[in-house]
mmCIF file of C-alpha atoms in Angstrom:
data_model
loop_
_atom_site.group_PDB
_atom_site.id
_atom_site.type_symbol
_atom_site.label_atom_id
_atom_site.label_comp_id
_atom_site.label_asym_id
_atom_site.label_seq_id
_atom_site.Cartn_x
_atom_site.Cartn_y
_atom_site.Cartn_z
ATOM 1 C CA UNK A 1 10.304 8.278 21.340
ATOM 2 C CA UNK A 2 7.265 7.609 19.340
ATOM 3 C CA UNK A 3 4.927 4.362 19.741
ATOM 4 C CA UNK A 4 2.175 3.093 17.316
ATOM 5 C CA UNK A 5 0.062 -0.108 16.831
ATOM 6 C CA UNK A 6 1.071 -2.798 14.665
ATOM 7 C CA UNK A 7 -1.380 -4.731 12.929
ATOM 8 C CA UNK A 8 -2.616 -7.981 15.075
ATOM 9 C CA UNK A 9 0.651 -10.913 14.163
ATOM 10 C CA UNK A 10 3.381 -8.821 13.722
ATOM 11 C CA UNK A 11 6.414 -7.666 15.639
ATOM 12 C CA UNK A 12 9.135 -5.677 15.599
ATOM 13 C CA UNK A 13 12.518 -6.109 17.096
ATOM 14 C CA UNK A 14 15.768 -3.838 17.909
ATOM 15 C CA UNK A 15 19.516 -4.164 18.187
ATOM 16 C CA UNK A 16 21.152 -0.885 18.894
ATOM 17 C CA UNK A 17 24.831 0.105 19.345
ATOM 18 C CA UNK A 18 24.718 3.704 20.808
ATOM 19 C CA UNK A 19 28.385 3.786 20.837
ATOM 20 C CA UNK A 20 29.211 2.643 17.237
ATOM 21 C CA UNK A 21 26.209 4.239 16.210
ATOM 22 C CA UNK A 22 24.767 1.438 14.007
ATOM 23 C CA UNK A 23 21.655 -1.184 14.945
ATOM 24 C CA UNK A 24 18.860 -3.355 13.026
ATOM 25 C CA UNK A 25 15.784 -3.466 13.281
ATOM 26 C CA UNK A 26 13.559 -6.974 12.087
ATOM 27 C CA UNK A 27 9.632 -7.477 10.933
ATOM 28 C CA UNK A 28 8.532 -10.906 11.752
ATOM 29 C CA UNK A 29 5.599 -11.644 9.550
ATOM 30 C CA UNK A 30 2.342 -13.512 10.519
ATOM 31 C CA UNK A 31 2.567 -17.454 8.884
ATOM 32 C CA UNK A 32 1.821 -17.193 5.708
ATOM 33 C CA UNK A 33 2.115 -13.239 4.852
ATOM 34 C CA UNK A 34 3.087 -12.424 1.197
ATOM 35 C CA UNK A 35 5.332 -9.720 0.066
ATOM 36 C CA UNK A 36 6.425 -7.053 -2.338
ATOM 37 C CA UNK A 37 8.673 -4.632 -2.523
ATOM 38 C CA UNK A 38 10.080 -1.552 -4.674
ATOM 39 C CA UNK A 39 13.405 -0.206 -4.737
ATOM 40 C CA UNK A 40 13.368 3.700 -6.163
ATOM 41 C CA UNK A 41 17.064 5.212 -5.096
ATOM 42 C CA UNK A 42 19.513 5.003 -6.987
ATOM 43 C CA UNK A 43 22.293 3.472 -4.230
ATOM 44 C CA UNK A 44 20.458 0.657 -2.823
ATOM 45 C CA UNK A 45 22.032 -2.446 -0.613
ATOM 46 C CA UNK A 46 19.438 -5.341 -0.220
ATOM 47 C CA UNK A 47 19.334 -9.158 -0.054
ATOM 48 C CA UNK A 48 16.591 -11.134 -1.776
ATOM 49 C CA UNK A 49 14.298 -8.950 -3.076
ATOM 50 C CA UNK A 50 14.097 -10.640 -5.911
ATOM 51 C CA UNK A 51 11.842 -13.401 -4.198
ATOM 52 C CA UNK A 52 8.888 -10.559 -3.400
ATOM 53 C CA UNK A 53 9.004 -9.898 -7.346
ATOM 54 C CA UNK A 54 5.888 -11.143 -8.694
ATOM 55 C CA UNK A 55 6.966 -13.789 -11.169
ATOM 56 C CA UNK A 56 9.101 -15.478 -8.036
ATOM 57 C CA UNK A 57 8.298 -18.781 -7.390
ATOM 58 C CA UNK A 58 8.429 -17.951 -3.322
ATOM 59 C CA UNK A 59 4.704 -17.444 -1.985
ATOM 60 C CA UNK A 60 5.538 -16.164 1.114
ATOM 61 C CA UNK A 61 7.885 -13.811 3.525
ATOM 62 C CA UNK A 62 9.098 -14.972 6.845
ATOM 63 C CA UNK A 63 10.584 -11.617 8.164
ATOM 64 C CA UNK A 64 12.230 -8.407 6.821
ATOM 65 C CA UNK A 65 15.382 -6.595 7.750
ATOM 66 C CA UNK A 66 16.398 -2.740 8.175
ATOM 67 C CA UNK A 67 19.803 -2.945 8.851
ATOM 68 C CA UNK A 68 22.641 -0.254 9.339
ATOM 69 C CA UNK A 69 26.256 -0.862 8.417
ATOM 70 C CA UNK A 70 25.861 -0.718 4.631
ATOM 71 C CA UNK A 71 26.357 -3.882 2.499
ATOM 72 C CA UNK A 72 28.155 -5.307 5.559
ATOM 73 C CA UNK A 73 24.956 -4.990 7.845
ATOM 74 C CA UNK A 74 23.450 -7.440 5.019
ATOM 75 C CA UNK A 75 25.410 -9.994 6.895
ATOM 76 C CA UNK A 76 22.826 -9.890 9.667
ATOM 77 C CA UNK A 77 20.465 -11.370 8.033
ATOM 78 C CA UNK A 78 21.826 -14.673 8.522
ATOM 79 C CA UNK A 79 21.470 -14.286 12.154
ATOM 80 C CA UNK A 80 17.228 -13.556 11.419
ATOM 81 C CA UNK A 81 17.512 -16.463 9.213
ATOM 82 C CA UNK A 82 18.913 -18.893 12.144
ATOM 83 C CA UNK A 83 16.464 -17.550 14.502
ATOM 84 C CA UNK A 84 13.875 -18.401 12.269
ATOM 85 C CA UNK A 85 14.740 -21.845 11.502
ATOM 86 C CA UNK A 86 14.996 -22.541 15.189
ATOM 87 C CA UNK A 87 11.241 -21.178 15.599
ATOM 88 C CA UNK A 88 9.905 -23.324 12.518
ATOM 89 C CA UNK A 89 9.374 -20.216 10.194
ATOM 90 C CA UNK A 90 9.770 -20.424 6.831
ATOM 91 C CA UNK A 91 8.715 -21.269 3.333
ATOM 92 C CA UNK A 92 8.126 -25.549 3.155
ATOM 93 C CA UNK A 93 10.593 -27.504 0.742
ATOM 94 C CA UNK A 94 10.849 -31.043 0.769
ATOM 95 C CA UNK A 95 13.889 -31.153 2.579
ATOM 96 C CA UNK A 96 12.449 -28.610 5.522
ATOM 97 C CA UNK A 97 11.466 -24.988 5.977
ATOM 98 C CA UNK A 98 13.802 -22.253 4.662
ATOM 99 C CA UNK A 99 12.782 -19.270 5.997
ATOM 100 C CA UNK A 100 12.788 -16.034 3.260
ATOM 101 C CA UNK A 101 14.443 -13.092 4.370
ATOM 102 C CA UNK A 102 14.332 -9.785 2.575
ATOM 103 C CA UNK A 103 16.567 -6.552 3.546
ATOM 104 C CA UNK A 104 17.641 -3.724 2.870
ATOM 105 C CA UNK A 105 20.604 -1.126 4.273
ATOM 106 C CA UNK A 106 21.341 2.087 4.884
ATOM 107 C CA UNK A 107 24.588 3.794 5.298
ATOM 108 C CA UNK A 108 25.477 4.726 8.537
ATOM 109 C CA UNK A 109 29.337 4.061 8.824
ATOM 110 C CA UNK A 110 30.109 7.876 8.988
ATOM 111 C CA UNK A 111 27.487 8.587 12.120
ATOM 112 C CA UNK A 112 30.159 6.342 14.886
ATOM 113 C CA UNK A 113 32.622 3.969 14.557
ATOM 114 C CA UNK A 114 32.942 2.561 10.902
ATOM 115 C CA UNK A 115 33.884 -1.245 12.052
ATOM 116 C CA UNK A 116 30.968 -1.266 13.740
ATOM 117 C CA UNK A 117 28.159 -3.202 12.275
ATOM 118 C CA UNK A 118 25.704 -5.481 12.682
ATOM 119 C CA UNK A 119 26.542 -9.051 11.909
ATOM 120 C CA UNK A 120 24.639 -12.427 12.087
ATOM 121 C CA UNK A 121 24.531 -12.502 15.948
ATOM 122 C CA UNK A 122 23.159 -8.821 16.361
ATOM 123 C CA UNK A 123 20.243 -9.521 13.777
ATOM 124 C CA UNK A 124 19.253 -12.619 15.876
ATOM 125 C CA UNK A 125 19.378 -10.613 18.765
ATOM 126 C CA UNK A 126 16.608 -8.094 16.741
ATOM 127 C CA UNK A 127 14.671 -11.029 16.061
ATOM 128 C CA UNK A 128 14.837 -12.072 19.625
ATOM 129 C CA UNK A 129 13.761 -9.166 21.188
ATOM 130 C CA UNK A 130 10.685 -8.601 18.737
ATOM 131 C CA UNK A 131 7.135 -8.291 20.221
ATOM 132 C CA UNK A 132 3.597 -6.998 19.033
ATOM 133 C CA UNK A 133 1.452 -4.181 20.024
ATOM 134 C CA UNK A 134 3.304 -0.686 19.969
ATOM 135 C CA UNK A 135 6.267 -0.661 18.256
ATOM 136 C CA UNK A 136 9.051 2.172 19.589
ATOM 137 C CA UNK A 137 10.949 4.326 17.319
ATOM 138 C CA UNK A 138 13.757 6.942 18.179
ATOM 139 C CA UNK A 139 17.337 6.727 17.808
ATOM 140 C CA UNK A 140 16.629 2.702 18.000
ATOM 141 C CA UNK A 141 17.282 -0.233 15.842
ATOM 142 C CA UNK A 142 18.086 0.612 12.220
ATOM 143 C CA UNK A 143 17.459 4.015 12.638
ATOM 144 C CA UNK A 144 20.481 4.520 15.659
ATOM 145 C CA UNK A 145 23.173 6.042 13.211
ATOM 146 C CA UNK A 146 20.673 7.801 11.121
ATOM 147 C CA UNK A 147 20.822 10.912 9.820
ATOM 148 C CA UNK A 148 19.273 13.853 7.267
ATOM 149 C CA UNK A 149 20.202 16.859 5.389
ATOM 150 C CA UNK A 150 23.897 15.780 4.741
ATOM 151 C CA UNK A 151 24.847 17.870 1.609
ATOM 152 C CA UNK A 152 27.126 20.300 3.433
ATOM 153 C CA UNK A 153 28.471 17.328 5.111
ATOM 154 C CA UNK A 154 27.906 14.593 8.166
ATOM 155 C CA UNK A 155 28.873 17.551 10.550
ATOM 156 C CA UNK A 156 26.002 19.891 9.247
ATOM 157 C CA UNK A 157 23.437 17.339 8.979
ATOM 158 C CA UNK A 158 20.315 16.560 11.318
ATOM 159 C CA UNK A 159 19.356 13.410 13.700
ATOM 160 C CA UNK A 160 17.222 11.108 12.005
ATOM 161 C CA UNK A 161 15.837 7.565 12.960
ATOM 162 C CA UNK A 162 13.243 5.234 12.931
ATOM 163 C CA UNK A 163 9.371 6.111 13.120
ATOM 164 C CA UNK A 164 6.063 4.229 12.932
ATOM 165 C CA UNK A 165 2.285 5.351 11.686
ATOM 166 C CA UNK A 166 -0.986 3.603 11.728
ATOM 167 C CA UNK A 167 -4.263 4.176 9.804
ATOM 168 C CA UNK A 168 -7.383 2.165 9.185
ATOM 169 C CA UNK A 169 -9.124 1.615 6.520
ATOM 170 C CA UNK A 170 -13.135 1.759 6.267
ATOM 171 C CA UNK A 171 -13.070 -1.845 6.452
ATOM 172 C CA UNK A 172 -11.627 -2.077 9.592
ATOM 173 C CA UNK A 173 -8.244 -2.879 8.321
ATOM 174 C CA UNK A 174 -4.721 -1.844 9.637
ATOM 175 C CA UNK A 175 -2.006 -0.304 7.542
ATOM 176 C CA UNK A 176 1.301 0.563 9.220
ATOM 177 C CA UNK A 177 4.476 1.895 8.141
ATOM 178 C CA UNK A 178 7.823 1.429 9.784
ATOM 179 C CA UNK A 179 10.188 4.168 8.516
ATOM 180 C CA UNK A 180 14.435 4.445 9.056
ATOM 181 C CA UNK A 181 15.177 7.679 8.013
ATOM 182 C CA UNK A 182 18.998 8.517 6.405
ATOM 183 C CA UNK A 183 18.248 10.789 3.877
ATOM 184 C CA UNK A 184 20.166 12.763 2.070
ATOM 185 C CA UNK A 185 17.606 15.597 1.593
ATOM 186 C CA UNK A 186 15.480 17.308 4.360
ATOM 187 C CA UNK A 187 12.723 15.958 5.808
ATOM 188 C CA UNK A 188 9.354 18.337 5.276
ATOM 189 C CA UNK A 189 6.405 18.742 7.114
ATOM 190 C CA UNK A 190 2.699 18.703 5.654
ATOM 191 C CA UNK A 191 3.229 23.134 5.424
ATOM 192 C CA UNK A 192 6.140 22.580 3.548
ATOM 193 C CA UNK A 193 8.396 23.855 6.409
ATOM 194 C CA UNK A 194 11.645 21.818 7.034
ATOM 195 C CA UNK A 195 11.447 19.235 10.242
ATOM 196 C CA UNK A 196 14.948 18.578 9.718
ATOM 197 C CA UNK A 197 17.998 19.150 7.918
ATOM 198 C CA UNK A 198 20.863 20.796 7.122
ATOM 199 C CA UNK A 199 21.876 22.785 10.789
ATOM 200 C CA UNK A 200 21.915 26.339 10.609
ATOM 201 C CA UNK A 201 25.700 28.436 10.570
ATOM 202 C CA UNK A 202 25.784 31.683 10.883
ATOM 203 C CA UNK A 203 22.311 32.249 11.576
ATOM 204 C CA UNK A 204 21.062 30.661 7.625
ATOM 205 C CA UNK A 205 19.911 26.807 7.152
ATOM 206 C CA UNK A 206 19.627 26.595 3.552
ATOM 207 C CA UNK A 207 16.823 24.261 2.216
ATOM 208 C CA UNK A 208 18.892 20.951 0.475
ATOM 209 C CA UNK A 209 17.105 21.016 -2.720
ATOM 210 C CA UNK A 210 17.399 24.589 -3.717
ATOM 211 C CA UNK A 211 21.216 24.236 -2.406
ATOM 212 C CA UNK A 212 21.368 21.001 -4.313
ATOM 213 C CA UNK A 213 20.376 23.275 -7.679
ATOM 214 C CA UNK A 214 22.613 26.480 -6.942
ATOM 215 C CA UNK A 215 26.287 24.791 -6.670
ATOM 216 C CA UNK A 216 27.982 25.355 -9.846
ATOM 217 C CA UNK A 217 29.537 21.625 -8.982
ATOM 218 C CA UNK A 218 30.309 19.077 -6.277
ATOM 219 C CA UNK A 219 34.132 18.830 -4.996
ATOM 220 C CA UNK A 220 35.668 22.324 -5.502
ATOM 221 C CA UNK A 221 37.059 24.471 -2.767
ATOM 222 C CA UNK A 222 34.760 26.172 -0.926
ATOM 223 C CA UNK A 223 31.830 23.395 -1.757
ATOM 224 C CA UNK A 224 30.652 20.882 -0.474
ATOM 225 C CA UNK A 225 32.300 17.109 -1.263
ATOM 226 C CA UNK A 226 28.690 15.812 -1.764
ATOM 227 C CA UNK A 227 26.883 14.179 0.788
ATOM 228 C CA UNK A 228 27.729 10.991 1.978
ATOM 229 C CA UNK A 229 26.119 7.456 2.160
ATOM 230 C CA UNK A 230 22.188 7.523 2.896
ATOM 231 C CA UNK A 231 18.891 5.715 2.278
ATOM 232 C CA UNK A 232 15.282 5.476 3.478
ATOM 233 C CA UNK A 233 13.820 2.407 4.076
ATOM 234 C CA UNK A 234 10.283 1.648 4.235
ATOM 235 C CA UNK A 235 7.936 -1.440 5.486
ATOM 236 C CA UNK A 236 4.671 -1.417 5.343
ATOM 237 C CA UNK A 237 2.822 -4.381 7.607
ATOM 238 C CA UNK A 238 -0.738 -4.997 7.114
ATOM 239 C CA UNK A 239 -3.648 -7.175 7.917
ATOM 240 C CA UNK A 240 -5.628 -6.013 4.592
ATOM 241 C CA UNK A 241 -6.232 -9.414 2.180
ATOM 242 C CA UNK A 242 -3.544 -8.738 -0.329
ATOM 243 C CA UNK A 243 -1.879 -11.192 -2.691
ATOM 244 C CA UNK A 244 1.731 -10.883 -4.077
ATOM 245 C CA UNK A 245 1.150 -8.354 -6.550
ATOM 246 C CA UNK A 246 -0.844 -6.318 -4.638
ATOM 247 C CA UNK A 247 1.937 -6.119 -2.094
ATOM 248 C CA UNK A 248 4.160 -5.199 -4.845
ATOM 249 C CA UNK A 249 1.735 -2.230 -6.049
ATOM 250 C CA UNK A 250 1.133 -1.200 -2.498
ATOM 251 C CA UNK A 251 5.305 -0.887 -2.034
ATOM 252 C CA UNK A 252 5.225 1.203 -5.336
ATOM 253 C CA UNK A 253 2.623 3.419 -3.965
ATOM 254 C CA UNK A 254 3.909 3.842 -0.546
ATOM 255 C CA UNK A 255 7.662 5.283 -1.924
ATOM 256 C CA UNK A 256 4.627 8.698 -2.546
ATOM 257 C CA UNK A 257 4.739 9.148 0.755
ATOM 258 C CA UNK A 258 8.582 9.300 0.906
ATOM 259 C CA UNK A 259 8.300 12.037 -1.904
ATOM 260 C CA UNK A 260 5.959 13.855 0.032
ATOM 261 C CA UNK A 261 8.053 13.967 3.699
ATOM 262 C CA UNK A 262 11.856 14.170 2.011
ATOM 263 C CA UNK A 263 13.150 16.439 -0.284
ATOM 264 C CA UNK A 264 15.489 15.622 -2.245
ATOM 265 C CA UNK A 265 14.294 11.993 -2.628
ATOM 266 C CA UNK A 266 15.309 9.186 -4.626
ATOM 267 C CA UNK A 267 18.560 11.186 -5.437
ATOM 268 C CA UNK A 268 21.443 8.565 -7.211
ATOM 269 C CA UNK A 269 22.913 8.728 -3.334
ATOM 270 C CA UNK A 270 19.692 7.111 -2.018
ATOM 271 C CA UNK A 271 18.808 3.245 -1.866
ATOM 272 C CA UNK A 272 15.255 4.118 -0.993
ATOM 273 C CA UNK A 273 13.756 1.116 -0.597
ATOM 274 C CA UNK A 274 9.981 -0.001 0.387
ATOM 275 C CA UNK A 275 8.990 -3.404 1.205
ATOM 276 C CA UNK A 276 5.010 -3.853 1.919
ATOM 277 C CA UNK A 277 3.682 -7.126 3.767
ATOM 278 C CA UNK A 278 0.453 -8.775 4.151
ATOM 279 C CA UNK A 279 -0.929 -11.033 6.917
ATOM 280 C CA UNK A 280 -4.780 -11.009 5.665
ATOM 281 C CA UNK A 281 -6.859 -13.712 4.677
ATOM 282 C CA UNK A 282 -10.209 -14.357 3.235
ATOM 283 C CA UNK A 283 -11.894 -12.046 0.356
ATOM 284 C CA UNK A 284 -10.742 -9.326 -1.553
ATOM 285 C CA UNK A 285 -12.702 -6.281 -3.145
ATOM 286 C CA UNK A 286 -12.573 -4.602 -6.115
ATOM 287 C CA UNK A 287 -9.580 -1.681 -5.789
ATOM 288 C CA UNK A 288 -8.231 -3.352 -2.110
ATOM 289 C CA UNK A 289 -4.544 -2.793 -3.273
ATOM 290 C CA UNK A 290 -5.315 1.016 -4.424
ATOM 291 C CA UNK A 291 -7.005 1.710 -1.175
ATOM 292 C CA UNK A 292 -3.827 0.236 0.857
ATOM 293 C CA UNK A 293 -1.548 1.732 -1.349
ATOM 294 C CA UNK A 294 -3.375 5.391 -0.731
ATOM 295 C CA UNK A 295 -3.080 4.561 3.368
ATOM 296 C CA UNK A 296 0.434 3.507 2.780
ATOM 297 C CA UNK A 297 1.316 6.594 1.310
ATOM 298 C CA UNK A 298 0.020 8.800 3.891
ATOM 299 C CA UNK A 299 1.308 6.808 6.699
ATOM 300 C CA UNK A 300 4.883 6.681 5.344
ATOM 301 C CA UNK A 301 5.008 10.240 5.393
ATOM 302 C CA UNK A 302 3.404 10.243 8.829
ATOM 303 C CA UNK A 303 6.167 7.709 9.563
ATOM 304 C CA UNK A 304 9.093 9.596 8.508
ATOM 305 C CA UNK A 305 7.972 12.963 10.131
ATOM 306 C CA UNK A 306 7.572 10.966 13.244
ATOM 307 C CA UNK A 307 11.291 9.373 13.140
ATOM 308 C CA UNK A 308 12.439 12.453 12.776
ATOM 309 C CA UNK A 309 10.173 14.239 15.488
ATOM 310 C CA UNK A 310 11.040 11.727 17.909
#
């Protein structure tokens, strides 16, 4: 397992079904944190992203969700949503606070038992269990069921998971990434070498993308079906003074760090997804949002590399 700081408000919690191989994993943001968020695959499963778009009337982000289970696992987001109420987080309407809560899925339902999946109860049990400080990845949480390098198949395809990475910026400010790896692709090291992927048979482990370019076509006998559901998921928490937008062009930026550690990425079998979130306050500076976006990047790859590593 791999630990890192989060930035000073935040916390992460787990659910994790080791049998049925599925979990979640929730952010809780600071009071008052805005958010953005970019969604680059091309099979994505999320719930309310609209409200982190930039022309949504919604200021503010009460928590996020990484959820297994595919578009079922959305389902647990209810469950953050009731926890939240009951702690008095949310966004203020006249009628009371109704907290926002932004996810996004990956597609675990071939790594264990396909029934199983987080539902309402299991994703207040994530929000339950979240604390501050050094956040754990592993086999934990969202990333449970996750794997990589699945074109010749679940069977031939590597352990991923969930990973964390910190950096600071020269102003003193923290930018974390929280990464659930499920890729279809490999994931690459900063060499170029492959961390993990496709398992080797007969003494060969053939790279995904060059494999990916060589079949003639997906389905015939003798190759592969094409690889099954996947996604990486991205959030990046941060204490940096960024406003809406900013979020949103630190999310955009931060998917360059999933193009640096995966390969293939953003394939039409992906629903990469990358939420950024920001607790800071006070005054901004000239280029704040393409400084954060450049940490984001590098700790996303540093993220995924670590889920996978761990």
């Amino acid at each position: 397992m791999t630990t890192q700081s989060l930035p000073d408000g935040f916390e992460v919690g787990h659910w994790s079904d080791p049998e049925g191989m599925t979990g979640c994993t929730v952010v809780l943001a600071p009071p008052g944190s805005r958010g953005g968020v970019c969604v680059q695959g091309g099979g994505p499963g999320t719930r309310e992203t609209d409200s982190l778009g930039p022309l949504a009337n919604a200021e503010h982000v009460t928590a996020v969700l990484l959820t297994g289970g595919s578009a079922y696992g959305l389902a647990a987001a209810d469950g953050v949503v009731r926890w939240c109420e009951e702690h008095e987080r949310g966004y203020e309407t006249p009628a009371g606070l109704v907290p926002i809560v932004p996810g996004a899925v990956i597609y675990d339902l071939a790594s264990g038992d396909p029934k199983a999946r987080p539902g309402p109860d299991e994703g207040y049990a994530a929000a339950d269990a979240a604390s501050g400080g050094e956040a754990v990845g592993g086999a934990v949480g969202a990333g449970t069921g996750a794997m990589v390098g699945k074109l010749l198949g679940h069977e031939r395809g590597s352990a991923g998971g969930i990973g964390y990475w910190s950096l600071a910026t020269g102003a003193g400010e923290t930018v974390s990434a929280i990464a659930v790896v499920n890729a279809a692709g490999d994931v690459i090291a900063e060499d170029g070498t492959v961390l993990a992927g496709i398992k080797p048979q007969d003494g060969e482990a053939p790279r995904s993308a060059e494999l990916m370019v060589q079949l003639r076509e997906f389905g015939p006998a003798g190759e592969p079906e094409g690889p099954p559901g996947n996604s990486t998921l991205v959030c990046v928490c941060t204490d940096a003074p960024l406003d809406k937008r900013e979020c949103a062009i630190v999310a955009r930026m931060a998917v360059a760090g999933m193009a640096r550690a995966i390969d293939p990425v953003f394939t039409p079998v992906d629903g990469d997804v990358s939420f950024c979130v920001s607790s800071g306050e006070g005054p901004s500076r000239p280029f704040i949002a393409m400084q954060v976006g450049v940490a984001a990047a590098t700790a996303t790859a540093a993220a995924i590399r670590s889920a996978v590593s761990a």
